[in-house]
Tab-separated table of C-alpha atoms in Angstrom:
chain	number	residue	atom	x	y	z
A	945	UNK	CA	55.682	111.449	72.327
A	946	UNK	CA	59.400	112.107	72.643
A	947	UNK	CA	61.673	109.352	73.962
A	948	UNK	CA	64.364	110.151	76.538
A	949	UNK	CA	67.842	108.763	75.848
A	950	UNK	CA	69.797	108.360	79.073
A	951	UNK	CA	73.217	107.181	80.201
A	952	UNK	CA	72.979	103.354	80.357
A	953	UNK	CA	74.269	101.103	83.104
A	954	UNK	CA	78.037	101.052	82.621
A	955	UNK	CA	79.088	98.018	84.642
A	956	UNK	CA	79.801	97.129	88.240
A	957	UNK	CA	81.106	100.020	90.399
A	958	UNK	CA	81.029	102.418	87.398
A	959	UNK	CA	78.697	105.321	88.219
A	960	UNK	CA	79.886	108.057	85.858
A	961	UNK	CA	81.161	108.507	82.326
A	962	UNK	CA	82.427	111.328	80.143
A	963	UNK	CA	80.656	112.440	76.970
A	964	UNK	CA	83.486	111.790	74.513
A	965	UNK	CA	81.859	112.703	71.201
A	966	UNK	CA	78.432	113.456	69.801
A	967	UNK	CA	78.058	111.406	66.615
A	968	UNK	CA	74.744	113.057	65.702
A	969	UNK	CA	73.506	116.625	66.169
A	970	UNK	CA	70.108	118.092	67.158
A	971	UNK	CA	67.700	117.852	64.255
A	972	UNK	CA	69.458	114.886	62.634
A	973	UNK	CA	67.310	111.990	61.469
A	974	UNK	CA	68.527	108.669	62.888
A	975	UNK	CA	67.573	105.059	62.406
A	976	UNK	CA	66.934	102.458	65.111
A	977	UNK	CA	70.180	101.188	66.692
A	978	UNK	CA	72.238	103.933	65.007
A	979	UNK	CA	74.981	105.278	67.352
A	980	UNK	CA	74.334	108.872	68.424
A	981	UNK	CA	76.872	109.552	71.190
A	982	UNK	CA	80.076	108.008	72.482
A	983	UNK	CA	80.666	107.770	76.244
A	984	UNK	CA	84.001	106.983	77.845
A	985	UNK	CA	84.649	105.342	81.215
A	986	UNK	CA	87.912	104.369	82.830
A	987	UNK	CA	87.524	100.953	81.195
A	988	UNK	CA	86.078	101.270	77.700
A	989	UNK	CA	84.317	103.550	75.258
A	990	UNK	CA	80.579	102.901	74.872
A	991	UNK	CA	78.313	103.959	72.036
A	992	UNK	CA	74.729	104.852	72.937
A	993	UNK	CA	72.348	104.065	70.096
A	994	UNK	CA	68.893	105.332	69.179
A	995	UNK	CA	66.165	102.988	70.500
A	996	UNK	CA	64.047	103.718	67.408
A	997	UNK	CA	63.982	105.875	64.299
A	998	UNK	CA	63.318	109.562	64.795
A	999	UNK	CA	64.661	113.106	64.994
A	1000	UNK	CA	67.148	114.081	67.714
A	1001	UNK	CA	66.276	116.864	70.129
A	1002	UNK	CA	68.606	119.220	72.050
A	1003	UNK	CA	71.703	117.836	73.784
A	1004	UNK	CA	71.467	117.787	77.584
A	1005	UNK	CA	75.207	117.214	78.029
A	1006	UNK	CA	78.202	118.664	76.222
A	1007	UNK	CA	81.357	116.924	75.075
A	1008	UNK	CA	83.922	116.477	77.877
A	1009	UNK	CA	81.143	116.737	80.470
A	1010	UNK	CA	80.922	114.061	83.166
A	1011	UNK	CA	77.499	112.425	83.462
A	1012	UNK	CA	76.028	109.930	85.901
A	1013	UNK	CA	74.279	106.667	85.100
A	1014	UNK	CA	70.636	107.441	84.327
A	1015	UNK	CA	71.315	111.066	83.365
A	1016	UNK	CA	69.486	112.524	80.371
A	1017	UNK	CA	71.587	112.796	77.201
A	1018	UNK	CA	69.006	113.906	74.636
A	1019	UNK	CA	65.473	113.248	73.417
A	1020	UNK	CA	64.162	111.594	70.293
A	1021	UNK	CA	61.017	112.532	68.394
A	1022	UNK	CA	59.735	109.272	66.854
A	1023	UNK	CA	59.431	109.168	63.078
A	1024	UNK	CA	55.816	109.251	61.904
A	1025	UNK	CA	54.414	106.033	60.475
A	1026	UNK	CA	54.477	105.946	56.702
A	1027	UNK	CA	56.749	108.965	56.443
A	1028	UNK	CA	59.948	107.014	55.788
A	1029	UNK	CA	59.929	107.209	51.946
A	1030	UNK	CA	59.560	110.993	51.951
A	1031	UNK	CA	61.959	111.587	54.804
A	1032	UNK	CA	64.856	112.693	52.616
A	1033	UNK	CA	62.807	115.046	50.469
A	1034	UNK	CA	61.236	116.680	53.499
A	1035	UNK	CA	64.438	116.746	55.508
A	1036	UNK	CA	64.872	120.544	55.526
A	1037	UNK	CA	61.319	121.115	56.763
A	1038	UNK	CA	61.556	118.390	59.401
A	1039	UNK	CA	64.860	119.662	60.681
A	1040	UNK	CA	63.698	123.255	60.855
A	1041	UNK	CA	61.422	122.770	63.843
A	1042	UNK	CA	63.790	120.852	66.138
A	1043	UNK	CA	66.707	123.165	65.274
A	1044	UNK	CA	64.602	126.261	65.887
A	1045	UNK	CA	63.457	124.762	69.158
A	1046	UNK	CA	67.021	123.973	70.129
A	1047	UNK	CA	68.215	127.587	69.856
A	1048	UNK	CA	66.107	129.049	72.696
A	1049	UNK	CA	66.886	125.930	74.731
A	1050	UNK	CA	70.563	126.879	74.653
A	1051	UNK	CA	69.802	130.438	75.699
A	1052	UNK	CA	67.763	129.170	78.626
A	1053	UNK	CA	70.136	126.300	79.380
A	1054	UNK	CA	70.484	126.924	83.142
A	1055	UNK	CA	66.734	126.520	83.758
A	1056	UNK	CA	66.075	123.042	82.284
A	1057	UNK	CA	69.519	121.702	83.164
A	1058	UNK	CA	69.194	122.580	86.827
A	1059	UNK	CA	66.698	119.777	87.365
A	1060	UNK	CA	68.381	117.225	85.101
A	1061	UNK	CA	70.817	114.635	86.448
A	1062	UNK	CA	73.407	115.565	83.818
A	1063	UNK	CA	73.904	119.341	84.153
A	1064	UNK	CA	77.161	121.222	83.945
A	1065	UNK	CA	78.632	120.761	87.386
A	1066	UNK	CA	79.616	123.417	89.891
A	1067	UNK	CA	82.198	123.465	92.667
A	1068	UNK	CA	79.667	122.234	95.211
A	1069	UNK	CA	78.616	119.103	93.293
A	1070	UNK	CA	79.724	115.699	94.561
A	1071	UNK	CA	79.946	112.244	93.034
A	1072	UNK	CA	77.611	109.560	94.464
A	1073	UNK	CA	80.251	107.772	96.562
A	1074	UNK	CA	81.403	111.133	97.936
A	1075	UNK	CA	77.850	112.203	98.819
A	1076	UNK	CA	77.306	108.998	100.753
A	1077	UNK	CA	80.531	109.425	102.728
A	1078	UNK	CA	79.758	113.121	103.367
A	1079	UNK	CA	76.359	112.179	104.791
A	1080	UNK	CA	77.886	109.503	107.009
A	1081	UNK	CA	80.392	112.007	108.429
A	1082	UNK	CA	78.118	115.044	108.604
A	1083	UNK	CA	80.085	117.081	106.056
A	1084	UNK	CA	78.806	119.752	103.688
A	1085	UNK	CA	80.046	120.699	100.229
A	1086	UNK	CA	81.228	124.063	101.566
A	1087	UNK	CA	83.808	122.306	103.736
A	1088	UNK	CA	85.496	120.500	100.859
A	1089	UNK	CA	87.571	121.421	97.840
A	1090	UNK	CA	86.575	119.356	94.806
A	1091	UNK	CA	89.359	118.052	92.567
A	1092	UNK	CA	87.158	116.135	90.125
A	1093	UNK	CA	86.075	117.238	86.668
A	1094	UNK	CA	84.442	120.674	86.865
A	1095	UNK	CA	85.286	120.979	90.572
A	1096	UNK	CA	83.213	117.981	91.645
A	1097	UNK	CA	83.925	116.439	95.018
A	1098	UNK	CA	85.286	112.894	94.792
A	1099	UNK	CA	85.495	110.171	97.398
A	1100	UNK	CA	89.228	110.851	97.585
A	1101	UNK	CA	88.517	114.500	98.465
A	1102	UNK	CA	86.343	113.390	101.402
A	1103	UNK	CA	88.941	110.899	102.610
A	1104	UNK	CA	91.639	113.550	102.337
A	1105	UNK	CA	89.582	115.997	104.389
A	1106	UNK	CA	88.892	113.382	107.084
A	1107	UNK	CA	92.614	112.598	107.276
A	1108	UNK	CA	93.674	116.255	107.467
A	1109	UNK	CA	90.766	118.707	107.889
A	1110	UNK	CA	93.068	121.703	108.210
A	1111	UNK	CA	94.720	121.145	104.847
A	1112	UNK	CA	91.519	120.667	102.831
A	1113	UNK	CA	89.776	124.030	102.457
A	1114	UNK	CA	87.883	125.326	99.408
A	1115	UNK	CA	89.433	128.746	99.935
A	1116	UNK	CA	92.965	127.550	99.155
A	1117	UNK	CA	94.961	129.921	96.982
A	1118	UNK	CA	94.796	129.043	93.272
A	1119	UNK	CA	97.871	127.488	91.752
A	1120	UNK	CA	99.801	130.064	89.707
A	1121	UNK	CA	99.987	129.364	85.969
A	1122	UNK	CA	103.022	127.400	84.846
A	1123	UNK	CA	105.488	129.053	82.498
A	1124	UNK	CA	106.071	126.517	79.737
A	1125	UNK	CA	109.514	126.203	78.226
A	1126	UNK	CA	109.538	126.726	74.429
A	1127	UNK	CA	111.073	123.260	74.086
A	1128	UNK	CA	108.113	121.668	75.864
A	1129	UNK	CA	104.886	120.470	74.305
A	1130	UNK	CA	101.622	120.712	76.245
A	1131	UNK	CA	99.117	117.988	75.335
A	1132	UNK	CA	95.755	117.610	77.026
A	1133	UNK	CA	95.234	114.297	78.801
A	1134	UNK	CA	92.770	111.976	77.128
A	1135	UNK	CA	89.443	111.454	78.847
A	1136	UNK	CA	90.342	107.836	79.512
A	1137	UNK	CA	93.694	108.754	81.066
A	1138	UNK	CA	92.075	111.409	83.296
A	1139	UNK	CA	89.544	108.888	84.568
A	1140	UNK	CA	92.198	106.218	85.150
A	1141	UNK	CA	94.317	108.702	87.083
A	1142	UNK	CA	91.398	109.718	89.287
A	1143	UNK	CA	90.310	106.146	90.036
A	1144	UNK	CA	93.839	104.961	90.813
A	1145	UNK	CA	94.313	107.836	93.229
A	1146	UNK	CA	90.975	107.065	94.852
A	1147	UNK	CA	92.087	103.433	95.272
A	1148	UNK	CA	95.223	104.634	97.067
A	1149	UNK	CA	93.227	106.969	99.300
A	1150	UNK	CA	90.562	104.380	100.148
A	1151	UNK	CA	92.480	101.154	100.835
A	1152	UNK	CA	95.220	100.528	103.391
A	1153	UNK	CA	97.456	99.232	100.618
A	1154	UNK	CA	100.565	97.213	101.353
A	1155	UNK	CA	102.837	95.069	99.141
A	1156	UNK	CA	104.787	91.929	99.988
A	1157	UNK	CA	107.316	90.156	97.747
A	1158	UNK	CA	108.765	86.738	96.989
A	1159	UNK	CA	110.651	85.059	94.156
A	1160	UNK	CA	109.962	81.934	92.141
A	1161	UNK	CA	112.323	79.444	90.575
A	1162	UNK	CA	110.692	78.994	87.174
A	1163	UNK	CA	112.655	75.833	86.297
A	1164	UNK	CA	109.697	73.496	86.992
A	1165	UNK	CA	107.181	75.578	85.009
A	1166	UNK	CA	109.607	75.938	82.094
A	1167	UNK	CA	110.272	72.198	82.052
A	1168	UNK	CA	106.510	71.519	82.070
A	1169	UNK	CA	105.975	73.790	79.083
A	1170	UNK	CA	108.918	72.337	77.146
A	1171	UNK	CA	107.743	68.754	77.718
A	1172	UNK	CA	104.059	69.178	76.898
A	1173	UNK	CA	103.898	72.241	74.610
A	1174	UNK	CA	103.607	70.360	71.316
A	1175	UNK	CA	100.994	67.938	72.661
A	1176	UNK	CA	99.073	70.800	74.278
A	1177	UNK	CA	98.949	72.828	71.060
A	1178	UNK	CA	97.985	69.781	69.003
A	1179	UNK	CA	95.064	68.934	71.297
A	1180	UNK	CA	93.789	72.378	72.287
A	1181	UNK	CA	94.929	74.657	69.469
A	1182	UNK	CA	96.521	77.154	71.848
A	1183	UNK	CA	99.933	77.421	73.503
A	1184	UNK	CA	100.522	76.590	77.148
A	1185	UNK	CA	101.636	79.882	78.697
A	1186	UNK	CA	102.815	81.003	82.086
A	1187	UNK	CA	99.594	82.935	82.704
A	1188	UNK	CA	97.460	79.798	82.951
A	1189	UNK	CA	100.021	78.205	85.275
A	1190	UNK	CA	99.930	81.265	87.530
A	1191	UNK	CA	96.136	81.481	87.267
A	1192	UNK	CA	95.690	77.929	88.516
A	1193	UNK	CA	98.242	78.534	91.269
A	1194	UNK	CA	96.425	81.716	92.359
A	1195	UNK	CA	92.991	80.067	92.323
A	1196	UNK	CA	94.215	77.273	94.601
A	1197	UNK	CA	95.808	79.790	96.982
A	1198	UNK	CA	92.648	81.955	97.084
A	1199	UNK	CA	90.617	78.928	98.158
A	1200	UNK	CA	93.023	78.507	101.066
A	1201	UNK	CA	93.075	82.223	101.978
A	1202	UNK	CA	89.555	83.517	101.178
A	1203	UNK	CA	90.063	86.996	102.676
A	1204	UNK	CA	92.244	87.921	99.697
A	1205	UNK	CA	89.308	87.073	97.413
A	1206	UNK	CA	86.842	89.043	99.572
A	1207	UNK	CA	85.605	92.638	99.494
A	1208	UNK	CA	84.775	95.307	102.086
A	1209	UNK	CA	81.285	96.791	101.775
A	1210	UNK	CA	80.745	99.409	104.468
A	1211	UNK	CA	81.082	97.610	107.789
A	1212	UNK	CA	80.671	94.168	106.192
A	1213	UNK	CA	83.053	91.738	104.525
A	1214	UNK	CA	81.776	89.828	101.495
A	1215	UNK	CA	83.382	86.399	101.121
A	1216	UNK	CA	83.072	84.507	97.841
A	1217	UNK	CA	82.942	80.841	96.970
A	1218	UNK	CA	84.070	81.524	93.405
A	1219	UNK	CA	86.972	83.261	91.659
A	1220	UNK	CA	86.490	85.815	88.882
A	1221	UNK	CA	90.059	86.433	87.822
A	1222	UNK	CA	90.997	89.776	86.235
A	1223	UNK	CA	93.890	89.546	83.762
A	1224	UNK	CA	95.571	92.819	82.760
A	1225	UNK	CA	96.134	93.044	79.000
A	1226	UNK	CA	97.473	95.870	76.856
A	1227	UNK	CA	95.171	97.687	74.429
A	1228	UNK	CA	95.470	100.704	72.121
A	1229	UNK	CA	94.136	103.005	74.861
A	1230	UNK	CA	96.172	101.541	77.708
A	1231	UNK	CA	95.913	98.646	80.126
A	1232	UNK	CA	92.509	97.024	80.631
A	1233	UNK	CA	91.523	94.181	82.960
A	1234	UNK	CA	89.017	91.726	81.443
A	1235	UNK	CA	87.659	89.078	83.789
A	1236	UNK	CA	87.812	85.276	83.524
A	1237	UNK	CA	84.558	84.292	85.210
A	1238	UNK	CA	84.554	81.175	87.393
A	1239	UNK	CA	88.252	80.647	86.762
A	1240	UNK	CA	88.253	78.118	89.595
A	1241	UNK	CA	86.250	75.740	87.373
A	1242	UNK	CA	88.402	76.107	84.264
A	1243	UNK	CA	91.227	73.962	82.878
A	1244	UNK	CA	94.608	75.219	81.686
A	1245	UNK	CA	93.370	75.107	78.068
A	1246	UNK	CA	90.152	77.006	78.842
A	1247	UNK	CA	92.096	79.717	80.640
A	1248	UNK	CA	94.621	80.035	77.802
A	1249	UNK	CA	91.860	80.292	75.179
A	1250	UNK	CA	90.019	82.921	77.204
A	1251	UNK	CA	93.162	85.016	77.707
A	1252	UNK	CA	94.019	84.772	73.998
A	1253	UNK	CA	90.518	85.995	73.162
A	1254	UNK	CA	90.862	88.900	75.582
A	1255	UNK	CA	94.179	89.929	74.050
A	1256	UNK	CA	92.713	89.934	70.532
A	1257	UNK	CA	89.637	91.897	71.634
A	1258	UNK	CA	91.787	94.424	73.512
A	1259	UNK	CA	93.955	95.072	70.457
A	1260	UNK	CA	90.875	95.497	68.264
A	1261	UNK	CA	89.041	97.604	70.850
A	1262	UNK	CA	86.051	95.230	70.964
A	1263	UNK	CA	86.001	94.326	74.664
A	1264	UNK	CA	82.503	94.591	76.189
A	1265	UNK	CA	81.622	96.133	79.539
A	1266	UNK	CA	80.425	92.837	80.968
A	1267	UNK	CA	83.888	91.398	80.241
A	1268	UNK	CA	85.512	94.134	82.343
A	1269	UNK	CA	83.392	93.950	85.488
A	1270	UNK	CA	82.854	91.531	88.342
A	1271	UNK	CA	86.484	90.636	89.068
A	1272	UNK	CA	87.385	89.405	92.563
A	1273	UNK	CA	91.204	89.262	92.193
A	1274	UNK	CA	93.619	90.451	89.488
A	1275	UNK	CA	96.932	89.419	87.928
A	1276	UNK	CA	99.188	91.807	86.020
A	1277	UNK	CA	102.338	90.768	84.165
A	1278	UNK	CA	104.807	93.623	83.833
A	1279	UNK	CA	107.432	91.089	82.820
A	1280	UNK	CA	106.286	91.176	79.210
A	1281	UNK	CA	107.518	94.787	79.145
A	1282	UNK	CA	110.779	93.955	80.951
A	1283	UNK	CA	109.791	94.948	84.492
A	1284	UNK	CA	112.021	93.371	87.141
A	1285	UNK	CA	110.013	94.479	90.197
A	1286	UNK	CA	106.960	96.645	90.874
A	1287	UNK	CA	104.196	97.373	93.391
A	1288	UNK	CA	100.857	96.990	91.571
A	1289	UNK	CA	97.893	99.161	92.596
A	1290	UNK	CA	94.668	97.492	93.703
A	1291	UNK	CA	91.799	97.297	91.248
A	1292	UNK	CA	89.071	98.585	93.616
A	1293	UNK	CA	86.983	97.186	95.209
A	1294	UNK	CA	89.173	94.073	95.066
A	1295	UNK	CA	91.404	93.295	98.049
A	1296	UNK	CA	94.397	91.827	96.217
A	1297	UNK	CA	96.423	91.913	92.996
A	1298	UNK	CA	99.408	89.766	91.997
A	1299	UNK	CA	102.252	91.268	89.976
A	1300	UNK	CA	104.379	89.006	87.768
A	1301	UNK	CA	107.728	90.165	86.407
A	1302	UNK	CA	110.451	89.241	83.946
A	1303	UNK	CA	112.351	85.957	84.235
A	1304	UNK	CA	116.099	86.392	84.691
A	1305	UNK	CA	118.858	83.896	85.305
A	1306	UNK	CA	120.420	84.571	88.717
A	1307	UNK	CA	122.754	82.679	91.056
A	1308	UNK	CA	120.832	81.057	93.914
A	1309	UNK	CA	121.751	78.649	96.695
A	1310	UNK	CA	120.294	75.134	96.277
A	1311	UNK	CA	121.249	72.384	98.730
A	1312	UNK	CA	124.349	74.269	99.800
A	1313	UNK	CA	125.544	74.963	96.258
A	1314	UNK	CA	125.374	78.098	94.108
A	1315	UNK	CA	123.554	77.374	90.867
A	1316	UNK	CA	122.114	79.479	88.048
A	1317	UNK	CA	118.310	79.357	87.886
A	1318	UNK	CA	115.594	81.277	85.957
A	1319	UNK	CA	114.043	83.436	88.675
A	1320	UNK	CA	110.995	85.701	88.794
A	1321	UNK	CA	110.077	88.239	91.461
A	1322	UNK	CA	106.384	88.323	92.349
A	1323	UNK	CA	104.507	90.972	94.332
A	1324	UNK	CA	101.179	90.899	96.138
A	1325	UNK	CA	99.501	94.229	96.874
A	1326	UNK	CA	96.628	93.834	99.321
A	1327	UNK	CA	94.179	95.803	101.431
A	1328	UNK	CA	95.500	95.604	104.994
A	1329	UNK	CA	92.042	96.484	106.345
A	1330	UNK	CA	90.833	92.981	105.523
A	1331	UNK	CA	94.011	90.951	104.872
A	1332	UNK	CA	96.533	90.395	107.651
A	1333	UNK	CA	100.244	90.339	106.886
A	1334	UNK	CA	100.501	86.671	107.798
A	1335	UNK	CA	97.727	85.775	105.338
A	1336	UNK	CA	99.340	87.809	102.561
A	1337	UNK	CA	102.783	86.264	103.046
A	1338	UNK	CA	101.336	82.753	103.331
A	1339	UNK	CA	99.280	83.294	100.171
A	1340	UNK	CA	102.351	84.371	98.225
A	1341	UNK	CA	104.362	81.410	99.523
A	1342	UNK	CA	101.567	79.072	98.380
A	1343	UNK	CA	101.561	80.626	94.896
A	1344	UNK	CA	105.344	80.174	94.783
A	1345	UNK	CA	105.042	76.508	95.759
A	1346	UNK	CA	102.274	75.832	93.235
A	1347	UNK	CA	104.233	77.375	90.354
A	1348	UNK	CA	107.577	75.813	91.254
A	1349	UNK	CA	105.979	72.355	91.457
A	1350	UNK	CA	102.682	72.256	89.475
A	1351	UNK	CA	102.171	68.644	90.549
A	1352	UNK	CA	101.010	69.976	93.927
A	1353	UNK	CA	97.771	71.119	92.267
A	1354	UNK	CA	97.054	67.589	91.029
A	1355	UNK	CA	97.282	66.007	94.465
A	1356	UNK	CA	95.928	69.124	96.245
A	1357	UNK	CA	98.742	69.672	98.762
């Protein structure tokens, strides 16, 4: 009996992926746990392996096609018991039947693919989140213009239609082709970059996003590091960095202002008594946000070791899906690239993200005198649907206080 190979669960809030590359072709003999296809999400690339040894059947999804979780990818004819030693010698005969069977399947592709969850999409198809919102608002696919891969309707398309029904019509005139200059180079966006772009735009369209700013005198944190760095490294084997100082400051502030650590789910608000802290780190394919689970229970050393491990895994491309899901609040540090000020975008469905920036010496007034201090601008982007302006500003002030004087965390004031 053939075994169906489907798109696996891809992590929290991830419902679709793109077929990046088929590593094996119909008729190929594969071993158990041998990778057969590579899927790509907005977070990581995932290899789907054969559950057992056998011969691959026809492909139900093509490369560059978007597929949903649970969609059929291909089938596997189990290898017959006792046939392993002769498998190589009989390879041509064994491959002949599946390959011959695959040819008519391609010719009749529309028929079997129509009932499968992973068919080639048409302009009327909609992603799961979009379908749910369409049903809630009594909309049909004919009313909307899909901007997703293959013309699929995204959640952002539905939100855009609800905001301006007159502007969103499927019958809009097609955009005329662009005349490229000979000095220009046209390069197709990577699958990962396309997905990131779509999800970031959906985050903007979904949340009532607002950003508030403050600045921190880093003198206290720098003095703390200078005084205890050698002892810290000697005891824990890792350097004391600014990220752990900010992480502890953020955790304390989130406990005081729980709405910023909460999430909107329909008409409900989900409050949490824990903090899963997302830390943005750079990887070969762009920025990823692995999650420090239960950061509120971790010490400075534990946080530093976890972040160091994330950085190494990101550079090597070995981050796992479970390390990239479940975050409740995020921190991103553009300062390592020289950013002076920015407005970070929310990592949906989270309600807040803190942006750190570069440290620069600037003249500031202290006790009536102008002095030179190492200063950092910080930014909090938040979802105004759940977080009030007063809460956001107060949260940022508390982070500022906790970083400027880390002793506050010891005596909990």
